[in-house]
Structures are given as structure tokens and as C-alpha cells.
Coordinates of C-alpha atoms in Angstrom, one line a residue:
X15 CA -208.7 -40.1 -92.7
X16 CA -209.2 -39.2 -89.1
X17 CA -204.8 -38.3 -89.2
X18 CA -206.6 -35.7 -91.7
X19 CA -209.1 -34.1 -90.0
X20 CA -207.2 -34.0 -86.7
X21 CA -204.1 -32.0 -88.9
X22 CA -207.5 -29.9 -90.6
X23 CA -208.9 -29.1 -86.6
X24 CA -205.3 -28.1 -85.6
X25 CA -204.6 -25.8 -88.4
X26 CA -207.7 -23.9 -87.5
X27 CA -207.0 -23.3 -84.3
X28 CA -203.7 -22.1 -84.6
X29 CA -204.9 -19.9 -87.8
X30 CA -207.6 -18.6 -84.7
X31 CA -205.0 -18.2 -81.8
X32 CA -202.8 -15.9 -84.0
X33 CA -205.4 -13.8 -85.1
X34 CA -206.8 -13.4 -81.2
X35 CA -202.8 -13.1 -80.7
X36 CA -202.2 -10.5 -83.1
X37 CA -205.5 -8.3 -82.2
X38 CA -204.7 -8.5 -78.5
X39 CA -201.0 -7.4 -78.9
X40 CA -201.6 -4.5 -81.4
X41 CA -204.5 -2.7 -79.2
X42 CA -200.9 -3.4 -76.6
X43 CA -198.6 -2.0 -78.3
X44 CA -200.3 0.6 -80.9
X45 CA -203.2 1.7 -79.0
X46 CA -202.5 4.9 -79.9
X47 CA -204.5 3.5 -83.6
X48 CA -208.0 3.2 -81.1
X49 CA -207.5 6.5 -80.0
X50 CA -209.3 9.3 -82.0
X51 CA -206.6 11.6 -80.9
X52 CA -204.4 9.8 -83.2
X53 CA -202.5 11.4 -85.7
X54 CA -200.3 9.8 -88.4
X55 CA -196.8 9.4 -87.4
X56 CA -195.5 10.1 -90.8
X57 CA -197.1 13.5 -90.9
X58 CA -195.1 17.0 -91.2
X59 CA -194.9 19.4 -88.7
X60 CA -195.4 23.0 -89.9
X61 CA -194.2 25.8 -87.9
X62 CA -194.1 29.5 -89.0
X63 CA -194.1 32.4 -86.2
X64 CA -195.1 35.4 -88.6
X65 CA -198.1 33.1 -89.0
X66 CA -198.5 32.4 -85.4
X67 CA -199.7 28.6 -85.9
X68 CA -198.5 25.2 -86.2
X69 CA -200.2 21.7 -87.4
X70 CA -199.4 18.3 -88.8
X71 CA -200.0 17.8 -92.5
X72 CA -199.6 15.2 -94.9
X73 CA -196.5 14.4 -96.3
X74 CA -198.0 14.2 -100.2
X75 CA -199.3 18.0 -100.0
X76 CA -197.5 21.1 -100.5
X77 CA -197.2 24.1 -97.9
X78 CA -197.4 28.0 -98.9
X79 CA -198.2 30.9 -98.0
X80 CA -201.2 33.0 -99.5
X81 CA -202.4 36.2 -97.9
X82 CA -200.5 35.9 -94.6
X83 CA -202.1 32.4 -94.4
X84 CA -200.8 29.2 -94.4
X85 CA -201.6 26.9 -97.4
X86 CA -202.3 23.3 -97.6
X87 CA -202.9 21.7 -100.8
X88 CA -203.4 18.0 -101.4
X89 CA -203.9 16.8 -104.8
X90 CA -205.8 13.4 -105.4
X91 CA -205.1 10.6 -108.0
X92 CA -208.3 12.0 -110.1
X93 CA -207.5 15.7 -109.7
X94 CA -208.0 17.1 -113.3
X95 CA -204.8 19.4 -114.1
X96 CA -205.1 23.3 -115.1
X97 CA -208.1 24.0 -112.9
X98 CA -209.1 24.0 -109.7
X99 CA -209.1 20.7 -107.7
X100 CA -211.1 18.5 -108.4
X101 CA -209.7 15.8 -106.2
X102 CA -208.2 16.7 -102.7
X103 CA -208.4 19.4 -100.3
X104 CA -206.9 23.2 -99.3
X105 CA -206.2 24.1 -95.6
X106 CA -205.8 27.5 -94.4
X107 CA -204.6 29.2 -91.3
X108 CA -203.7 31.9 -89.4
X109 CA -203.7 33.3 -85.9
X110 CA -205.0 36.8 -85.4
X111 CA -206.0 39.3 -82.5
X112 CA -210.0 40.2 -81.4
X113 CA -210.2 43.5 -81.2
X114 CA -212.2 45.4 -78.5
X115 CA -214.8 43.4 -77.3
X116 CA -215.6 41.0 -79.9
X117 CA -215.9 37.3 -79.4
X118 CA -215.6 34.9 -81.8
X119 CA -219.5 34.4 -82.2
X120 CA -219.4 38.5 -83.3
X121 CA -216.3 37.7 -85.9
X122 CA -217.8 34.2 -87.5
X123 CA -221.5 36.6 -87.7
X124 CA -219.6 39.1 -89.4
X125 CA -217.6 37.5 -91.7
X126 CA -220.1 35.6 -92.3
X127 CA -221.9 38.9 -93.6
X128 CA -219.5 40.1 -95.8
X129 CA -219.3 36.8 -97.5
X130 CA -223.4 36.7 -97.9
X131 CA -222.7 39.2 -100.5
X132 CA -220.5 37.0 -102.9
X133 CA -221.5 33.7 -101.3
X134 CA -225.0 31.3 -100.6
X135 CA -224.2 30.6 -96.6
X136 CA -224.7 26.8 -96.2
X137 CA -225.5 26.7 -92.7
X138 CA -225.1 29.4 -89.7
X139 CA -222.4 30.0 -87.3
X140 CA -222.6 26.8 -85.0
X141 CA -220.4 26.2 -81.9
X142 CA -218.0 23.4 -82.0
X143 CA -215.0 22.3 -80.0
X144 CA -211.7 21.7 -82.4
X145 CA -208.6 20.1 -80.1
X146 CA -210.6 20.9 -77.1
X147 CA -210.9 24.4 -77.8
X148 CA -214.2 26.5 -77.8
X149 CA -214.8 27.5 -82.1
X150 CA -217.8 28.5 -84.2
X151 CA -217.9 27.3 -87.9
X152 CA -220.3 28.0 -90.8
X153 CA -220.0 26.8 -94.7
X154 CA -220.7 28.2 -97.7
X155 CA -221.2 27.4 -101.3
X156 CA -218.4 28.7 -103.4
X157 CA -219.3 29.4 -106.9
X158 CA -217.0 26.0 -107.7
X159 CA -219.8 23.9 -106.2
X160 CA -217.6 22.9 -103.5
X161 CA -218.7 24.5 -99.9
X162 CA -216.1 26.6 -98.0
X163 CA -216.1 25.8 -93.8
X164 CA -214.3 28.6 -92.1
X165 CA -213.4 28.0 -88.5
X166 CA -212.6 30.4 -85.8
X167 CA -210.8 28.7 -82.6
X168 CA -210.5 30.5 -79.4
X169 CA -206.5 29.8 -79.1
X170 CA -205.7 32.7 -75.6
X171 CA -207.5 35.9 -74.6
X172 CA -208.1 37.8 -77.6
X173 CA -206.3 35.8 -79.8
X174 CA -207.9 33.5 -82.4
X175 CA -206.8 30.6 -84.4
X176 CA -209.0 31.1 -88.2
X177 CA -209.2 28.2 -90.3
X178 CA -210.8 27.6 -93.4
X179 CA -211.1 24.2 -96.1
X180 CA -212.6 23.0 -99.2
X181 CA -212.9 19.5 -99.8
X182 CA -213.3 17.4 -103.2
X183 CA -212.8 13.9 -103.0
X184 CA -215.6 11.9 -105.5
X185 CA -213.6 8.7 -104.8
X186 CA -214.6 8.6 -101.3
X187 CA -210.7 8.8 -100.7
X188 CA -211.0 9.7 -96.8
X189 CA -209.9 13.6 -97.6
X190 CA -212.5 14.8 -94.7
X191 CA -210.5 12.8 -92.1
X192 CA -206.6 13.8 -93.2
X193 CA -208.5 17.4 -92.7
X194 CA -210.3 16.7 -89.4
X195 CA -206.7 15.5 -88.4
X196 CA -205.0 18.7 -89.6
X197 CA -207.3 20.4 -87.3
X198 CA -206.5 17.8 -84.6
X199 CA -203.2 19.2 -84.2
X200 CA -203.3 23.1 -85.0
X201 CA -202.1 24.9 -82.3
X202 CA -200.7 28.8 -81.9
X203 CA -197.1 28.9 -82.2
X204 CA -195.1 31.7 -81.2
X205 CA -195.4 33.0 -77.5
X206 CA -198.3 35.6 -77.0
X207 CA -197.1 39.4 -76.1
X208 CA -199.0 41.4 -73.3
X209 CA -198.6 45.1 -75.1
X210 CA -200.3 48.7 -73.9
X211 CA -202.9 50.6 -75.8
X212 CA -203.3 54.7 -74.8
X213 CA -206.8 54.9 -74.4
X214 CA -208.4 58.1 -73.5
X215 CA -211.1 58.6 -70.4
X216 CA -213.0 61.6 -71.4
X217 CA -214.8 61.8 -67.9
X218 CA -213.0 62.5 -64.9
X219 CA -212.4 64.2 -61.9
X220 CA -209.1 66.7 -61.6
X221 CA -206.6 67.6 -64.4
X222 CA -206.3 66.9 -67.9
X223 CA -203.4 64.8 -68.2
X224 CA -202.6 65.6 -72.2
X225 CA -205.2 67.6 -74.3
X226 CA -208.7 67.7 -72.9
X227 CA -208.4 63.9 -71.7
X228 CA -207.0 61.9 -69.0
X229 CA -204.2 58.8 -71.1
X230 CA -204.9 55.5 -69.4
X231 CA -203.5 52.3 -70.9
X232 CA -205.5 49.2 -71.1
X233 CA -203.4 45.8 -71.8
X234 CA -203.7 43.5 -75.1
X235 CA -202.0 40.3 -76.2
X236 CA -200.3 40.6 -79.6
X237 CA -198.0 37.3 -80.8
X238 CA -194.0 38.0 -80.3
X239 CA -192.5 39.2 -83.3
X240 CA -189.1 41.3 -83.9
X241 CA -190.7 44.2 -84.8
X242 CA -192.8 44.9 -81.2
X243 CA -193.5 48.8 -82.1
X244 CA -194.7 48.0 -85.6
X245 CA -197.1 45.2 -84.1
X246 CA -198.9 47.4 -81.2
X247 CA -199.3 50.5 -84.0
X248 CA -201.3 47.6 -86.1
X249 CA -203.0 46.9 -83.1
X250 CA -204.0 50.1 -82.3
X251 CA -205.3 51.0 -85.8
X252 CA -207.3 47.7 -86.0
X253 CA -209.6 48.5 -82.9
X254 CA -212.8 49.5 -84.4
X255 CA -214.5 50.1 -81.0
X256 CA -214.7 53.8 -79.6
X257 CA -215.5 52.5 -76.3
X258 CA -213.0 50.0 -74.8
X259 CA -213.7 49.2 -71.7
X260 CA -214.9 53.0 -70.5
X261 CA -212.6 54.0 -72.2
X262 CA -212.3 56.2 -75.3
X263 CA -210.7 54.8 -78.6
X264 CA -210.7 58.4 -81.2
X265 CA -208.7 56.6 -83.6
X266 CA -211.5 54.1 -84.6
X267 CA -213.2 57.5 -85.3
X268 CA -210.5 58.4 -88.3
X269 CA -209.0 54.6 -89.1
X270 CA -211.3 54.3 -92.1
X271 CA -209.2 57.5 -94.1
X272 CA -206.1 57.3 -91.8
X273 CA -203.9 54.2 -92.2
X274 CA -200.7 52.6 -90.2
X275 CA -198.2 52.0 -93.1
X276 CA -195.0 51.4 -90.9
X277 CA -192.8 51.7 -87.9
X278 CA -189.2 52.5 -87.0
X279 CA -186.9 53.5 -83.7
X280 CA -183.7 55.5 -84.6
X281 CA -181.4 56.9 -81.8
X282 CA -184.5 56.9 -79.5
X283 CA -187.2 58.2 -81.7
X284 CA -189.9 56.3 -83.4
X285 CA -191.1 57.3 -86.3
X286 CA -194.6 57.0 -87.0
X287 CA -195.3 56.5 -91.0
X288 CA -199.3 57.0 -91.5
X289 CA -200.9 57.4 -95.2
X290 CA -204.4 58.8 -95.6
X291 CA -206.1 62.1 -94.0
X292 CA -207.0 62.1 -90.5
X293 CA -210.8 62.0 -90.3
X294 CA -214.4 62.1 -87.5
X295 CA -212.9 65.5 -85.3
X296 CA -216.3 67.1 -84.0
X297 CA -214.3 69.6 -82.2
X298 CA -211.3 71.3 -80.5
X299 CA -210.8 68.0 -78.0
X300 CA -210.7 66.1 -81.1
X301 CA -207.7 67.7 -83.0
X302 CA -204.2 66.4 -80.8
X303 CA -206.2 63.2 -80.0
X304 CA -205.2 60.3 -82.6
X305 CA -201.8 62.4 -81.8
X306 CA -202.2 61.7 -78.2
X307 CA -203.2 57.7 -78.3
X308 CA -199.7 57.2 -81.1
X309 CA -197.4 59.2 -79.1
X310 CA -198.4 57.6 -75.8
X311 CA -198.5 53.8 -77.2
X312 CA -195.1 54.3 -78.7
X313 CA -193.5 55.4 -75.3
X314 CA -194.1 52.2 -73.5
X315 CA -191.2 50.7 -75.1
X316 CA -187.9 51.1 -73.1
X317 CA -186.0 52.0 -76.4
X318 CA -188.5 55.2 -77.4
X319 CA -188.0 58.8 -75.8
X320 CA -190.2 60.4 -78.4
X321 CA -192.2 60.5 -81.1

């Protein structure tokens, strides 16, 4: 009997030193699962350049492209087929430029804005730090029931990571931490561009330089791409400011009726394709300006004698 118990005693105490064994050796050799900044090691790594970002997702989901954005879609066990998820998650993301002077507080409040219209806003722009960065988030109620959070991420100077998910996960499945994990790991990919804009100063001392204005060029960071000339003209034409750092922007005068439609260098020349009716001249100064601020953007590039 007492041969019995002793075996019984031993058992236990074995059974105990392995688990204390096992718990001490996995914090030693997988610490990385105590760390929040843990991310699956199974997880895919998306990459795509025209985007400009680049995350981990899980292998299960499926990755497109929808509106220049990158698509996540992760479909649960439950998901009812033929309509919209019911059971999972979608991730979107892109990288885009700030133009002028806005910060990302400015683009959340005004995005925020234009969705008001369609949308009930859940909760205000609040800030919040996403992989260490600086970001603003606010949610709203879709009409599926399922809130919307959109996320802008401050990813380089005047460049922006925006993010945006809805979640559906009645199981209690974990969906809000594969997403939080997704986040985790987005990052810009692509190398950042430092580009001229022809801005115009309108106050001066001396000679015109072109028209009644003075051309100065003020620097802005676009992503790489192959297509540099068609990039800063999309640039250009997205500034809605008129004053960019003292300096005067005429096309965000006429960019509401006169549109960039494409770009292309032959034998030295650039031509300029532009759709629409240029717009917002109050005067003689007004008519070579838009003219002016293409013309002189274009001729930055090594490969352009005119326009």
C-alpha cells in the first residue's frame, strides 16, 4: 500500500516538473508568442508597388484589388453564401499623398463628412497609434448593420497609409485580432519620390519671370512609379489649396472643370492630355496661368525640352 502511494507521489511530481519544464522552455524558445508584436509565422506577405503598401494576411483569405485598394477577404465557417459576409472580415488599403497643407486630422474630419451624408458616424475622429505610427480612426454604421473603421496612418511627410475594415464574427471566432494583426504589419512599400510643383508668387519685387508671376517650385513626395511625369501631373491637379506655402496654386482655381487624363514624353516633348474647360480666370494674369504651372512642372524632368 505505501509501494502505492509512494509510485502515486512520484507520478505527480514528475507530471508537475514537466509542465514547469515545458512553460519555462517555451517562454525560452518562442517568446516571440508573449510578445504583442507577434505575428503569425504562417501569414502571407502582400506586396504591390502601384498600391504603395505591404502587410501580412492570413493564409485562408483571398487578396484583390478594388478601387486602387488592396482587398482582404476572410470568410468564416458560418458565412452565409450569396450575400454579404456574415462571418469574417474585409481589409482595405492604400497609400496616398496629403495635399497642401492638410494633416491627417483635416482628411479623417472630411471624409468623415462626406460619408455623414450616406452614413450614421459611430464615433468621431480619435487619435491612435497603429505599428507605432501617429493615425486617426472613426467608425460608422453601414446600412448592413456592421460598422465601418477607416484609418488614416501617418506613413512619411505627406504621405498616408488609409485603412478601412468591417468585421462579422457572431462565433466570437477572434476576427478582430487576425485584423489588429494585419494592421500590425502594414507598412508603405515602394520608395517615396521627392518631385517639383510650379507654384506661382504673385508678390514680388523685380521682373515677371513668365506671365504676370514670378515660377518658384516647392518640393513634394510622390511614391516611385515608372510613369514619373504622369504621377507629378496627378499631383499637381489634386492640390486643392490656392495658397501653398505663400505661394499661389491657380490650378485649384479651374481643377473642378479641368481634369489630368494622361501623360506622355516623345522625342523630348511631353504631351499634356487634359479633358474638361479650363475654369475661375478673373482676369488677364489669369489666362497663361494653369499653362504656366503644367509647362514648368513638366520641365523638371531631364528627358522633357517642351511642352
Amino acid at each position: 500500500m505505501k509501494r502505492r502511494a509512494y509510485i502515486i507521489i512520484i507520478l505527480v511530481i514528475a507530471l508537475v516538473g514537466i509542465a514547469v519544464y515545458a512553460a519555462f522552455f517555451s517562454d525560452i524558445f518562442e517568446p516571440e508568442r508573449n510578445n504583442e508584436n507577434y505575428l503569425p509565422e504562417d501569414w502571407i506577405q502582400y506586396n504591390n508597388e502601384e498600391i504603395g503598401v505591404s502587410f501580412l494576411y492570413p493564409p485562408e483569405a483571398t487578396s484583390t484589388i478594388e478601387a486602387g485598394r488592396a482587398k482582404i477577404t476572410y470568410l468564416g465557417p458560418d458565412n452565409t453564401m450569396g450575400s454579404e459576409i456574415t462571418d469574417g472580415f474585409t481589409f482595405f488599403a492604400h497609400a496616398e499623398t496629403i495635399t497642401g497643407n492638410q494633416s491627417i486630422l483635416d482628411l479623417a474630419e472630411a471624409r468623415l463628412l462626406q460619408e455623414e451624408e450616406l452614413l450614421d458616424p459611430v464615433s468621431p475622429p480619435s487619435q491612435v497609434t497603429i505599428g507605432g505610427r501617429n493615425a486617426y480612426q472613426y467608425s460608422a454604421m453601414t446600412g448592413l448593420g456592421s460598422p465601418v473603421t477607416r484609418l488614416f496612418i501617418e506613413a512619411g511627410d505627406q504621405i498616408i497609409i488609409e485603412a478601412s475594415y468591417t468585421i462579422a464574427d457572431p462565433m466570437n471566432e477572434g476576427y478582430e485580432n487576425m485584423v489588429n494583426n494585419i494592421l500590425k504589419s502594414l507598412d508603405l512599400f515602394g520608395d517615396l519620390n521627392q518631385v517639383s510643383i510650379a507654384m506661382l508668387r504673385i508678390e514680388y519685387d523685380g521682373e515677371p519671370d513668365r506671365g504676370c508671376d514670378r515660377v518658384e517650385l516647392v518640393t513634394r513626395n510622390i511614391l516611385s512609379t515608372e510613369a514619373p511625369l504622369s504621377a507629378v501631373m496627378e499631383e499637381l491637379f489634386s492640390i486643392e489649396e490656392t495658397n501653398v506655402h505663400g505661394l499661389y496654386n491657380f490650378i485649384a482655381n479651374t481643377n473642378d472643370t479641368l481634369f489630368f487624363q494622361r501623360a506622355s514624353v516623345n522625342n523630348g516633348t511631353a504631351n499634356i492630355y487634359l479633358t474638361g474647360s479650363l475654369s475661375g480666370l478673373v482676369g488677364v494674369c489669369d489666362d497663361p496661368r494653369a499653362r504656366i504651372q503644367i509647362e514648368e512642372t513638366a520641365l523638371q524632368f531631364p528627358t522633357v525640352d517642351r511642352v
